[in-house]
mmCIF file of C-alpha atoms in Angstrom:
data_model
loop_
_atom_site.group_PDB
_atom_site.id
_atom_site.type_symbol
_atom_site.label_atom_id
_atom_site.label_comp_id
_atom_site.label_asym_id
_atom_site.label_seq_id
_atom_site.Cartn_x
_atom_site.Cartn_y
_atom_site.Cartn_z
ATOM 1 C CA MET A 1 -2.461 -39.922 4.389
ATOM 2 C CA SER A 2 1.414 -40.682 4.568
ATOM 3 C CA ALA A 3 2.514 -38.090 7.058
ATOM 4 C CA ARG A 4 6.175 -39.469 7.131
ATOM 5 C CA ALA A 5 6.615 -38.747 3.441
ATOM 6 C CA LYS A 6 9.124 -36.552 2.418
ATOM 7 C CA LEU A 7 7.971 -33.315 0.132
ATOM 8 C CA PRO A 8 10.140 -32.199 -2.568
ATOM 9 C CA PHE A 9 12.383 -29.117 -2.081
ATOM 10 C CA THR A 10 10.505 -27.417 -4.816
ATOM 11 C CA ILE A 11 7.217 -27.423 -2.398
ATOM 12 C CA TYR A 12 9.499 -25.242 -0.254
ATOM 13 C CA LEU A 13 10.594 -23.014 -3.023
ATOM 14 C CA LEU A 14 7.093 -22.401 -3.786
ATOM 15 C CA GLY A 15 6.333 -21.382 -0.004
ATOM 16 C CA ALA A 16 9.533 -18.925 -0.492
ATOM 17 C CA THR A 17 8.213 -17.457 -3.359
ATOM 18 C CA ILE A 18 4.628 -16.690 -1.869
ATOM 19 C CA PHE A 19 6.538 -15.433 1.224
ATOM 20 C CA SER A 20 8.206 -12.667 -1.043
ATOM 21 C CA LEU A 21 4.803 -11.774 -2.653
ATOM 22 C CA VAL A 22 2.892 -11.507 0.512
ATOM 23 C CA THR A 23 5.684 -9.339 2.095
ATOM 24 C CA ALA A 24 5.684 -7.163 -0.570
ATOM 25 C CA GLU A 25 1.970 -6.545 -0.624
ATOM 26 C CA PHE A 26 1.895 -5.559 3.044
ATOM 27 C CA MET A 27 5.476 -4.030 3.653
ATOM 28 C CA VAL A 28 3.880 -0.729 3.076
ATOM 29 C CA ALA A 29 2.302 -0.791 6.423
ATOM 30 C CA GLY A 30 5.463 -0.927 8.279
ATOM 31 C CA MET A 31 7.000 2.245 6.497
ATOM 32 C CA MET A 32 4.086 4.475 6.085
ATOM 33 C CA PRO A 33 5.715 7.654 7.614
ATOM 34 C CA ALA A 34 8.664 7.231 5.475
ATOM 35 C CA LEU A 35 7.011 6.774 2.179
ATOM 36 C CA ALA A 36 4.496 9.872 3.164
ATOM 37 C CA GLU A 37 7.675 12.085 3.750
ATOM 38 C CA ALA A 38 9.476 10.721 0.590
ATOM 39 C CA PHE A 39 6.478 11.471 -1.807
ATOM 40 C CA SER A 40 5.013 14.413 -0.006
ATOM 41 C CA VAL A 41 1.387 12.506 0.413
ATOM 42 C CA SER A 42 -0.908 11.738 3.142
ATOM 43 C CA LEU A 43 -0.779 8.600 5.140
ATOM 44 C CA GLY A 44 -4.040 7.768 3.568
ATOM 45 C CA GLU A 45 -2.472 8.034 -0.012
ATOM 46 C CA VAL A 46 0.324 5.633 1.227
ATOM 47 C CA GLY A 47 -2.405 3.236 2.630
ATOM 48 C CA ASN A 48 -3.850 3.214 -0.830
ATOM 49 C CA LEU A 49 -0.815 1.567 -2.147
ATOM 50 C CA ILE A 50 -1.973 -1.451 -0.284
ATOM 51 C CA ALA A 51 -5.419 -1.228 -1.912
ATOM 52 C CA PHE A 52 -3.849 -0.578 -5.362
ATOM 53 C CA TYR A 53 -1.966 -3.957 -4.924
ATOM 54 C CA ALA A 54 -4.843 -5.671 -3.955
ATOM 55 C CA LEU A 55 -7.051 -4.361 -6.410
ATOM 56 C CA GLY A 56 -4.684 -5.555 -8.948
ATOM 57 C CA MET A 57 -4.754 -9.030 -7.563
ATOM 58 C CA ALA A 58 -8.634 -9.229 -7.397
ATOM 59 C CA LEU A 59 -9.311 -8.081 -11.104
ATOM 60 C CA GLY A 60 -6.087 -8.569 -12.936
ATOM 61 C CA GLY A 61 -5.230 -12.214 -11.920
ATOM 62 C CA PRO A 62 -7.730 -14.202 -13.575
ATOM 63 C CA PRO A 63 -7.774 -12.375 -17.118
ATOM 64 C CA VAL A 64 -3.891 -12.770 -16.922
ATOM 65 C CA THR A 65 -4.266 -16.634 -16.159
ATOM 66 C CA MET A 66 -7.007 -16.804 -19.205
ATOM 67 C CA LEU A 67 -4.740 -15.087 -21.334
ATOM 68 C CA LEU A 68 -1.902 -17.627 -20.652
ATOM 69 C CA LEU A 69 -4.197 -20.529 -21.059
ATOM 70 C CA SER A 70 -5.546 -19.490 -24.440
ATOM 71 C CA ARG A 71 -1.873 -19.378 -25.617
ATOM 72 C CA GLY A 72 -1.155 -22.735 -24.224
ATOM 73 C CA ILE A 73 1.628 -21.895 -21.976
ATOM 74 C CA GLY A 74 2.354 -24.391 -19.235
ATOM 75 C CA SER A 75 2.198 -23.421 -15.585
ATOM 76 C CA LYS A 76 6.184 -23.471 -15.044
ATOM 77 C CA PRO A 77 6.873 -21.004 -18.056
ATOM 78 C CA ALA A 78 3.904 -19.065 -16.800
ATOM 79 C CA LEU A 79 5.403 -18.742 -13.389
ATOM 80 C CA VAL A 80 8.665 -17.987 -14.272
ATOM 81 C CA GLY A 81 7.663 -15.140 -16.827
ATOM 82 C CA LEU A 82 5.133 -13.654 -14.390
ATOM 83 C CA LEU A 83 7.739 -13.791 -11.736
ATOM 84 C CA ALA A 84 10.172 -11.709 -14.169
ATOM 85 C CA VAL A 85 7.464 -9.132 -14.589
ATOM 86 C CA TYR A 86 6.943 -8.883 -10.696
ATOM 87 C CA VAL A 87 10.794 -8.408 -10.213
ATOM 88 C CA LEU A 88 10.957 -5.673 -12.855
ATOM 89 C CA ALA A 89 7.812 -4.028 -11.502
ATOM 90 C CA GLY A 90 9.297 -4.290 -7.894
ATOM 91 C CA ALA A 91 12.471 -2.589 -9.284
ATOM 92 C CA LEU A 92 10.415 0.110 -10.821
ATOM 93 C CA ALA A 93 8.704 0.833 -7.560
ATOM 94 C CA ALA A 94 12.048 0.649 -5.732
ATOM 95 C CA ALA A 95 13.446 3.126 -7.873
ATOM 96 C CA ALA A 96 10.297 5.241 -8.151
ATOM 97 C CA THR A 97 10.639 9.130 -7.943
ATOM 98 C CA SER A 98 6.957 9.930 -7.879
ATOM 99 C CA TYR A 99 3.728 8.780 -6.363
ATOM 100 C CA PRO A 100 1.865 7.755 -9.723
ATOM 101 C CA VAL A 101 4.983 5.569 -10.683
ATOM 102 C CA LEU A 102 5.023 3.943 -7.268
ATOM 103 C CA ALA A 103 1.203 3.288 -7.450
ATOM 104 C CA LEU A 104 1.414 1.875 -11.191
ATOM 105 C CA ALA A 105 4.125 -0.181 -10.046
ATOM 106 C CA ARG A 106 2.338 -1.653 -7.264
ATOM 107 C CA ILE A 107 -0.801 -2.526 -9.506
ATOM 108 C CA ILE A 108 1.490 -4.468 -11.945
ATOM 109 C CA MET A 109 2.921 -6.180 -8.927
ATOM 110 C CA GLY A 110 -0.485 -7.011 -7.702
ATOM 111 C CA VAL A 111 -1.762 -8.364 -10.911
ATOM 112 C CA SER A 112 1.267 -10.552 -11.547
ATOM 113 C CA SER A 113 1.257 -11.772 -7.865
ATOM 114 C CA ALA A 114 -2.491 -13.147 -7.985
ATOM 115 C CA ALA A 115 -1.510 -15.206 -11.097
ATOM 116 C CA CYS A 116 1.548 -16.419 -9.386
ATOM 117 C CA ILE A 117 0.101 -17.646 -6.453
ATOM 118 C CA GLY A 118 -2.402 -19.402 -8.318
ATOM 119 C CA LEU A 119 0.146 -21.066 -10.516
ATOM 120 C CA CYS A 120 2.196 -21.957 -7.223
ATOM 121 C CA MET A 121 -0.966 -23.910 -5.995
ATOM 122 C CA THR A 122 -1.332 -25.519 -9.521
ATOM 123 C CA LEU A 123 2.340 -26.821 -9.324
ATOM 124 C CA CYS A 124 2.074 -27.896 -5.657
ATOM 125 C CA ALA A 125 -0.905 -30.067 -6.259
ATOM 126 C CA ALA A 126 0.794 -31.505 -9.603
ATOM 127 C CA MET A 127 3.994 -32.439 -7.772
ATOM 128 C CA VAL A 128 2.616 -34.636 -4.870
ATOM 129 C CA ALA A 129 -0.041 -37.412 -4.684
ATOM 130 C CA ASN A 130 -3.805 -36.556 -4.026
ATOM 131 C CA GLN A 131 -3.590 -37.558 -0.494
ATOM 132 C CA GLU A 132 -0.559 -35.423 0.312
ATOM 133 C CA ARG A 133 -2.112 -32.206 -1.300
ATOM 134 C CA GLY A 134 -3.160 -30.595 1.949
ATOM 135 C CA ARG A 135 0.101 -31.208 3.796
ATOM 136 C CA ALA A 136 2.207 -29.576 0.769
ATOM 137 C CA VAL A 137 -0.166 -26.667 0.328
ATOM 138 C CA SER A 138 0.189 -26.115 4.040
ATOM 139 C CA VAL A 139 3.928 -25.685 3.509
ATOM 140 C CA VAL A 140 3.373 -23.614 0.536
ATOM 141 C CA LEU A 141 0.939 -21.434 2.390
ATOM 142 C CA ALA A 142 3.402 -21.305 5.514
ATOM 143 C CA GLY A 143 5.176 -18.657 3.104
ATOM 144 C CA LEU A 144 1.841 -16.417 3.616
ATOM 145 C CA MET A 145 1.857 -16.851 7.354
ATOM 146 C CA LEU A 146 5.457 -16.172 7.804
ATOM 147 C CA SER A 147 5.240 -12.692 5.943
ATOM 148 C CA PRO A 148 3.586 -10.808 8.923
ATOM 149 C CA VAL A 149 5.702 -12.585 11.521
ATOM 150 C CA ALA A 150 9.120 -12.369 9.897
ATOM 151 C CA GLY A 151 8.778 -10.478 6.488
ATOM 152 C CA VAL A 152 6.906 -7.260 7.285
ATOM 153 C CA PRO A 153 8.851 -6.707 10.520
ATOM 154 C CA LEU A 154 12.332 -7.394 8.864
ATOM 155 C CA THR A 155 11.454 -5.065 5.929
ATOM 156 C CA ALA A 156 10.460 -2.453 8.628
ATOM 157 C CA TRP A 157 13.921 -2.928 10.367
ATOM 158 C CA ILE A 158 15.563 -2.288 7.104
ATOM 159 C CA GLU A 159 13.718 0.797 6.241
ATOM 160 C CA GLN A 160 14.462 2.315 9.752
ATOM 161 C CA HIS A 161 18.334 1.634 9.487
ATOM 162 C CA HIS A 162 18.625 2.134 5.629
ATOM 163 C CA GLY A 163 15.703 3.697 4.131
ATOM 164 C CA TRP A 164 12.593 2.611 2.271
ATOM 165 C CA ARG A 165 14.247 1.859 -0.937
ATOM 166 C CA ALA A 166 16.860 -0.543 0.647
ATOM 167 C CA SER A 167 13.752 -2.216 2.021
ATOM 168 C CA SER A 168 12.139 -2.426 -1.318
ATOM 169 C CA TRP A 169 15.335 -3.836 -3.081
ATOM 170 C CA ALA A 170 15.537 -6.529 -0.568
ATOM 171 C CA VAL A 171 12.278 -8.043 -1.520
ATOM 172 C CA VAL A 172 12.989 -7.547 -4.952
ATOM 173 C CA GLY A 173 16.359 -9.529 -4.558
ATOM 174 C CA LEU A 174 14.475 -12.148 -2.761
ATOM 175 C CA ALA A 175 11.649 -12.454 -5.686
ATOM 176 C CA LEU A 176 14.590 -12.644 -8.186
ATOM 177 C CA ILE A 177 16.173 -15.393 -6.397
ATOM 178 C CA CYS A 178 12.854 -17.248 -6.190
ATOM 179 C CA THR A 179 12.615 -16.713 -9.991
ATOM 180 C CA LEU A 180 15.893 -18.051 -10.841
ATOM 181 C CA LEU A 181 15.460 -21.114 -8.657
ATOM 182 C CA ALA A 182 11.898 -21.786 -10.054
ATOM 183 C CA ALA A 183 13.561 -21.823 -13.600
ATOM 184 C CA ILE A 184 16.273 -24.217 -12.678
ATOM 185 C CA ARG A 185 14.437 -26.377 -10.141
ATOM 186 C CA LEU A 186 10.749 -26.619 -11.135
ATOM 187 C CA PRO A 187 9.885 -29.760 -13.032
ATOM 188 C CA LYS A 188 9.170 -29.215 -16.854
ATOM 189 C CA ALA A 189 6.018 -30.840 -17.044
ATOM 190 C CA GLU A 190 3.389 -31.309 -14.470
ATOM 191 C CA ALA A 191 1.738 -34.637 -13.983
ATOM 192 C CA GLY A 192 -1.130 -34.787 -16.523
ATOM 193 C CA GLY A 193 -0.549 -31.576 -18.045
ATOM 194 C CA GLU A 194 -2.361 -28.267 -17.784
ATOM 195 C CA ALA A 195 -6.055 -28.411 -18.936
ATOM 196 C CA ARG A 196 -6.945 -26.348 -21.716
ATOM 197 C CA LEU A 197 -8.703 -22.804 -21.172
ATOM 198 C CA GLY A 198 -12.223 -24.229 -22.273
ATOM 199 C CA GLU A 199 -11.818 -27.179 -19.817
ATOM 200 C CA GLN A 200 -10.900 -24.899 -16.955
ATOM 201 C CA ILE A 201 -13.974 -22.499 -17.696
ATOM 202 C CA ARG A 202 -16.415 -25.370 -17.851
ATOM 203 C CA THR A 203 -14.816 -26.396 -14.289
ATOM 204 C CA LEU A 204 -16.033 -23.008 -13.005
ATOM 205 C CA ARG A 205 -19.600 -23.943 -13.617
ATOM 206 C CA THR A 206 -19.465 -26.422 -10.513
ATOM 207 C CA ARG A 207 -21.736 -25.409 -7.819
ATOM 208 C CA ARG A 208 -19.528 -27.101 -5.367
ATOM 209 C CA LEU A 209 -16.579 -24.795 -6.441
ATOM 210 C CA TRP A 210 -18.299 -21.682 -5.926
ATOM 211 C CA GLY A 211 -19.602 -23.053 -2.402
ATOM 212 C CA ALA A 212 -15.850 -23.479 -1.689
ATOM 213 C CA TYR A 213 -15.134 -19.996 -2.979
ATOM 214 C CA LEU A 214 -18.144 -18.398 -0.816
ATOM 215 C CA THR A 215 -16.606 -20.043 2.365
ATOM 216 C CA SER A 216 -13.196 -19.048 1.770
ATOM 217 C CA GLY A 217 -14.077 -15.435 1.084
ATOM 218 C CA LEU A 218 -16.368 -15.383 4.314
ATOM 219 C CA ILE A 219 -13.539 -17.027 6.358
ATOM 220 C CA ILE A 220 -10.819 -14.197 5.289
ATOM 221 C CA GLY A 221 -13.621 -11.442 5.352
ATOM 222 C CA ALA A 222 -14.375 -12.205 9.043
ATOM 223 C CA THR A 223 -10.651 -12.477 9.907
ATOM 224 C CA PHE A 224 -9.619 -9.237 8.583
ATOM 225 C CA ALA A 225 -12.993 -7.258 9.785
ATOM 226 C CA ALA A 226 -11.456 -7.748 13.187
ATOM 227 C CA PHE A 227 -7.529 -8.206 12.489
ATOM 228 C CA SER A 228 -7.541 -4.928 10.431
ATOM 229 C CA TYR A 229 -8.393 -2.870 13.679
ATOM 230 C CA CYS A 230 -6.552 -4.949 16.107
ATOM 231 C CA THR A 231 -3.998 -2.447 16.924
ATOM 232 C CA PRO A 232 -6.306 0.269 18.154
ATOM 233 C CA ILE A 233 -8.440 -2.379 19.810
ATOM 234 C CA LEU A 234 -5.392 -3.563 21.636
ATOM 235 C CA ILE A 235 -4.203 -0.152 22.843
ATOM 236 C CA GLU A 236 -7.395 1.525 23.538
ATOM 237 C CA GLU A 237 -9.838 -1.208 24.768
ATOM 238 C CA VAL A 238 -7.629 -3.839 26.043
ATOM 239 C CA GLY A 239 -4.927 -1.149 27.587
ATOM 240 C CA LEU A 240 -1.675 -2.476 26.135
ATOM 241 C CA ALA A 241 1.233 0.166 25.514
ATOM 242 C CA PRO A 242 2.053 0.602 22.094
ATOM 243 C CA GLY A 243 5.229 -1.003 22.641
ATOM 244 C CA GLN A 244 3.709 -4.105 23.566
ATOM 245 C CA VAL A 245 1.658 -4.537 20.397
ATOM 246 C CA ALA A 246 4.361 -5.688 18.185
ATOM 247 C CA PRO A 247 5.067 -8.869 20.637
ATOM 248 C CA MET A 248 1.305 -9.499 20.471
ATOM 249 C CA LEU A 249 1.233 -9.296 16.958
ATOM 250 C CA ALA A 250 4.182 -11.634 16.542
ATOM 251 C CA LEU A 251 2.383 -14.193 19.052
ATOM 252 C CA TYR A 252 -0.530 -14.052 16.673
ATOM 253 C CA GLY A 253 1.647 -14.829 13.659
ATOM 254 C CA VAL A 254 3.164 -17.667 15.529
ATOM 255 C CA ALA A 255 -0.245 -18.936 16.147
ATOM 256 C CA ASN A 256 -1.200 -18.613 12.516
ATOM 257 C CA LEU A 257 1.627 -20.995 11.785
ATOM 258 C CA ILE A 258 0.817 -23.460 14.387
ATOM 259 C CA GLY A 259 -2.966 -23.398 13.153
ATOM 260 C CA ASN A 260 -1.816 -23.727 9.522
ATOM 261 C CA MET A 261 0.134 -26.672 10.207
ATOM 262 C CA LEU A 262 -2.170 -28.591 12.190
ATOM 263 C CA VAL A 263 -5.132 -27.894 9.833
ATOM 264 C CA GLY A 264 -2.592 -28.947 7.008
ATOM 265 C CA ARG A 265 -2.425 -32.352 8.666
ATOM 266 C CA PHE A 266 -6.175 -33.005 8.424
ATOM 267 C CA ALA A 267 -7.111 -30.730 5.387
ATOM 268 C CA ASP A 268 -7.101 -33.756 3.124
ATOM 269 C CA SER A 269 -9.068 -36.610 5.144
ATOM 270 C CA HIS A 270 -11.400 -34.122 7.156
ATOM 271 C CA THR A 271 -11.875 -31.114 5.079
ATOM 272 C CA PHE A 272 -15.149 -30.195 6.201
ATOM 273 C CA THR A 273 -14.703 -31.111 9.868
ATOM 274 C CA ALA A 274 -11.627 -28.882 9.765
ATOM 275 C CA LEU A 275 -13.498 -25.970 8.175
ATOM 276 C CA GLY A 276 -16.362 -26.430 10.688
ATOM 277 C CA LEU A 277 -14.522 -26.552 13.800
ATOM 278 C CA GLY A 278 -12.406 -24.027 12.560
ATOM 279 C CA LEU A 279 -15.254 -21.613 11.960
ATOM 280 C CA ILE A 280 -16.969 -22.498 15.440
ATOM 281 C CA MET A 281 -13.807 -21.434 17.168
ATOM 282 C CA LEU A 282 -13.210 -18.394 15.331
ATOM 283 C CA VAL A 283 -17.024 -17.273 16.064
ATOM 284 C CA LEU A 284 -16.335 -18.095 19.696
ATOM 285 C CA ALA A 285 -13.123 -16.262 19.807
ATOM 286 C CA MET A 286 -14.356 -13.096 18.192
ATOM 287 C CA ALA A 287 -17.401 -12.913 20.387
ATOM 288 C CA GLY A 288 -15.379 -13.849 23.561
ATOM 289 C CA PHE A 289 -13.035 -10.924 22.653
ATOM 290 C CA ALA A 290 -15.733 -8.433 21.931
ATOM 291 C CA LEU A 291 -17.117 -9.335 25.476
ATOM 292 C CA ALA A 292 -14.005 -9.610 27.209
ATOM 293 C CA GLY A 293 -14.308 -6.135 28.922
ATOM 294 C CA ASP A 294 -11.225 -5.547 31.336
ATOM 295 C CA ASN A 295 -10.076 -9.134 31.601
ATOM 296 C CA LEU A 296 -6.586 -8.999 30.301
ATOM 297 C CA TRP A 297 -6.163 -12.562 29.719
ATOM 298 C CA LEU A 298 -9.375 -13.362 28.434
ATOM 299 C CA ASN A 299 -8.773 -10.606 25.653
ATOM 300 C CA LEU A 300 -5.360 -11.841 24.921
ATOM 301 C CA GLY A 301 -6.349 -15.293 24.780
ATOM 302 C CA CYS A 302 -9.300 -14.584 22.571
ATOM 303 C CA PHE A 303 -7.003 -12.644 20.316
ATOM 304 C CA ILE A 304 -4.516 -15.708 19.906
ATOM 305 C CA ALA A 305 -7.482 -18.024 19.468
ATOM 306 C CA ILE A 306 -8.370 -16.059 16.257
ATOM 307 C CA GLY A 307 -4.860 -16.469 15.231
ATOM 308 C CA LEU A 308 -5.036 -20.171 15.476
ATOM 309 C CA THR A 309 -7.980 -20.232 13.096
ATOM 310 C CA GLY A 310 -9.151 -17.752 10.480
ATOM 311 C CA VAL A 311 -6.241 -17.601 7.882
ATOM 312 C CA ALA A 312 -4.751 -20.663 9.188
ATOM 313 C CA LEU A 313 -7.809 -22.664 7.635
ATOM 314 C CA ASN A 314 -6.007 -21.944 4.393
ATOM 315 C CA PRO A 315 -5.049 -25.582 3.699
ATOM 316 C CA ALA A 316 -8.522 -26.623 4.220
ATOM 317 C CA MET A 317 -9.879 -24.085 2.025
ATOM 318 C CA VAL A 318 -7.472 -25.064 -0.796
ATOM 319 C CA ALA A 319 -8.256 -28.726 -0.170
ATOM 320 C CA ARG A 320 -12.045 -28.023 -0.512
ATOM 321 C CA VAL A 321 -11.434 -26.146 -3.820
ATOM 322 C CA MET A 322 -9.121 -28.931 -4.872
ATOM 323 C CA LYS A 323 -11.931 -31.666 -4.208
ATOM 324 C CA ALA A 324 -14.491 -29.334 -5.915
ATOM 325 C CA ALA A 325 -12.749 -29.146 -9.149
ATOM 326 C CA GLU A 326 -9.319 -29.860 -10.790
ATOM 327 C CA PRO A 327 -6.760 -27.532 -9.315
ATOM 328 C CA GLY A 328 -5.959 -25.806 -12.579
ATOM 329 C CA ALA A 329 -4.267 -22.369 -12.889
ATOM 330 C CA LEU A 330 -7.661 -20.605 -13.637
ATOM 331 C CA VAL A 331 -9.461 -22.324 -10.511
ATOM 332 C CA ASN A 332 -6.667 -21.294 -8.040
ATOM 333 C CA THR A 333 -6.119 -17.732 -9.411
ATOM 334 C CA LEU A 334 -9.950 -17.088 -9.018
ATOM 335 C CA HIS A 335 -9.699 -18.594 -5.480
ATOM 336 C CA THR A 336 -6.916 -16.020 -4.629
ATOM 337 C CA SER A 337 -9.079 -13.281 -6.221
ATOM 338 C CA VAL A 338 -12.043 -14.236 -4.164
ATOM 339 C CA ILE A 339 -9.916 -14.578 -0.986
ATOM 340 C CA THR A 340 -8.480 -10.997 -1.832
ATOM 341 C CA ALA A 341 -12.267 -9.728 -2.328
ATOM 342 C CA GLY A 342 -13.173 -10.994 0.968
ATOM 343 C CA LEU A 343 -10.172 -9.337 2.872
ATOM 344 C CA ALA A 344 -11.130 -6.012 1.384
ATOM 345 C CA PHE A 345 -14.875 -6.624 2.081
ATOM 346 C CA GLY A 346 -13.988 -7.685 5.645
ATOM 347 C CA SER A 347 -11.816 -4.777 6.290
ATOM 348 C CA TRP A 348 -14.329 -2.357 4.966
ATOM 349 C CA ALA A 349 -17.281 -3.545 6.920
ATOM 350 C CA GLY A 350 -15.213 -3.469 10.353
ATOM 351 C CA GLY A 351 -14.311 0.263 9.466
ATOM 352 C CA ALA A 352 -17.998 0.986 8.641
ATOM 353 C CA ALA A 353 -19.024 -0.304 12.106
ATOM 354 C CA ILE A 354 -16.624 1.991 13.708
ATOM 355 C CA GLU A 355 -17.729 5.094 11.617
ATOM 356 C CA ALA A 356 -21.471 4.246 12.367
ATOM 357 C CA GLY A 357 -20.467 4.946 15.979
ATOM 358 C CA TYR A 358 -20.507 1.390 17.422
ATOM 359 C CA GLY A 359 -17.313 1.481 19.215
ATOM 360 C CA LEU A 360 -13.815 -0.034 18.464
ATOM 361 C CA ARG A 361 -14.881 -3.487 19.432
ATOM 362 C CA ALA A 362 -17.623 -3.418 16.738
ATOM 363 C CA PRO A 363 -15.474 -4.972 14.151
ATOM 364 C CA LEU A 364 -15.231 -8.057 16.275
ATOM 365 C CA TRP A 365 -18.911 -8.419 16.149
ATOM 366 C CA VAL A 366 -18.887 -7.828 12.613
ATOM 367 C CA GLY A 367 -16.274 -10.460 12.209
ATOM 368 C CA ALA A 368 -18.112 -12.877 14.239
ATOM 369 C CA ALA A 369 -21.228 -12.541 12.210
ATOM 370 C CA ILE A 370 -19.370 -13.167 8.802
ATOM 371 C CA ALA A 371 -17.913 -16.076 10.374
ATOM 372 C CA LEU A 372 -21.299 -17.373 11.385
ATOM 373 C CA VAL A 373 -22.573 -17.042 7.829
ATOM 374 C CA GLY A 374 -19.303 -18.918 6.924
ATOM 375 C CA LEU A 375 -20.238 -21.695 9.176
ATOM 376 C CA LEU A 376 -23.817 -21.985 7.742
ATOM 377 C CA SER A 377 -22.030 -22.273 4.262
ATOM 378 C CA VAL A 378 -20.431 -25.586 5.448
ATOM 379 C CA SER A 379 -23.394 -26.885 7.530
ATOM 380 C CA ARG A 380 -25.025 -28.831 4.670
ATOM 381 C CA PRO A 381 -21.993 -30.764 3.652
ATOM 382 C CA LEU A 382 -21.225 -31.332 7.291
ATOM 383 C CA ALA A 383 -24.743 -32.822 8.046
ATOM 384 C CA SER A 384 -24.791 -34.900 5.091
ATOM 385 C CA GLY A 385 -21.294 -36.412 6.155
ATOM 386 C CA ARG A 386 -19.232 -35.188 3.318
ATOM 387 C CA VAL A 387 -16.217 -34.548 5.226
ATOM 388 C CA ALA A 388 -13.835 -36.377 3.066
ATOM 389 C CA ALA A 389 -15.397 -36.311 -0.326
ATOM 390 C CA SER A 390 -12.889 -37.603 -3.101
ATOM 391 C CA PRO A 391 -11.174 -35.196 -5.455
ATOM 392 C CA CYS A 392 -13.285 -33.732 -8.321
ATOM 393 C CA THR A 393 -16.448 -35.686 -7.539
#
């Protein structure tokens, strides 16, 4: 891999686009009380706005992508068109005067977001050489990593000083800028062109592809089984003051970024090794966190170690998918949907363990168990030495 090769500006543009999409997905978490007051609903109903967005991503992305492919629409016009839909839906959400309108807008945003992320991955793969894909993907996915570190806190700050509508319009503005730049700067045709719908559907019959999907879903499920409940764990179990949680979450986000970049450097040449070592680290970090007791530094060290792996394995997950099948729009969008489903399952499983009376640290054991299953899912290719399989074999 030529680590010194310069990536085109458009790769960073795709990263900024994903940053705007993911920030919009999770920004609700930073302004729950304001939204509950504005629409006279409960905090639980406000939380459902995140679920509506995720539901749109999981169920709506693949059908929309299939429709675009059946009409022969290329990746660039499809991305620009869907971003335009996303901007309009975001504007509807920012201007909403009732909860049902806001919920509908969030669903539309989720549907278009899933397809957009898949298309961003497709365009990214087409703009660089095969041996540079992992590094390019790590840059694009840095937008996802930066969202909880910078995007969500920034939208929360805007909400606190100027109201939730101003925060929503800020994200719409960023998405609009990305849309205009995508229309102007993205290449008109991708290398090799976009495969037809029938070809991409046939690609989905590959067992290796579904094995890659399974591992991705398990990694994200394991991560969010624990991370979804990290705030109460840090406060009630570790003993941090509420004001100390935000800096710890920021450090976790920085760890995500560092892990993402490190994995990105090895994702192409050592895909399965990166996944295997990352999952071993994830299992150990979660189990260590669950057993840390009153040891403050062990608790915090394990928490940061989770940040270095988990979501940070995204470049290796994407590289494995790209090696299992040609990275067309449908393949990538379905990968996004599987990851979203894994996130939802992990969060639910962690909460179910708490509700069953196993304590606040129970989600850590749930996450460790899911990560262990993920490790088993890559044990066979690791054992057979397929750590650097060639693309699409």
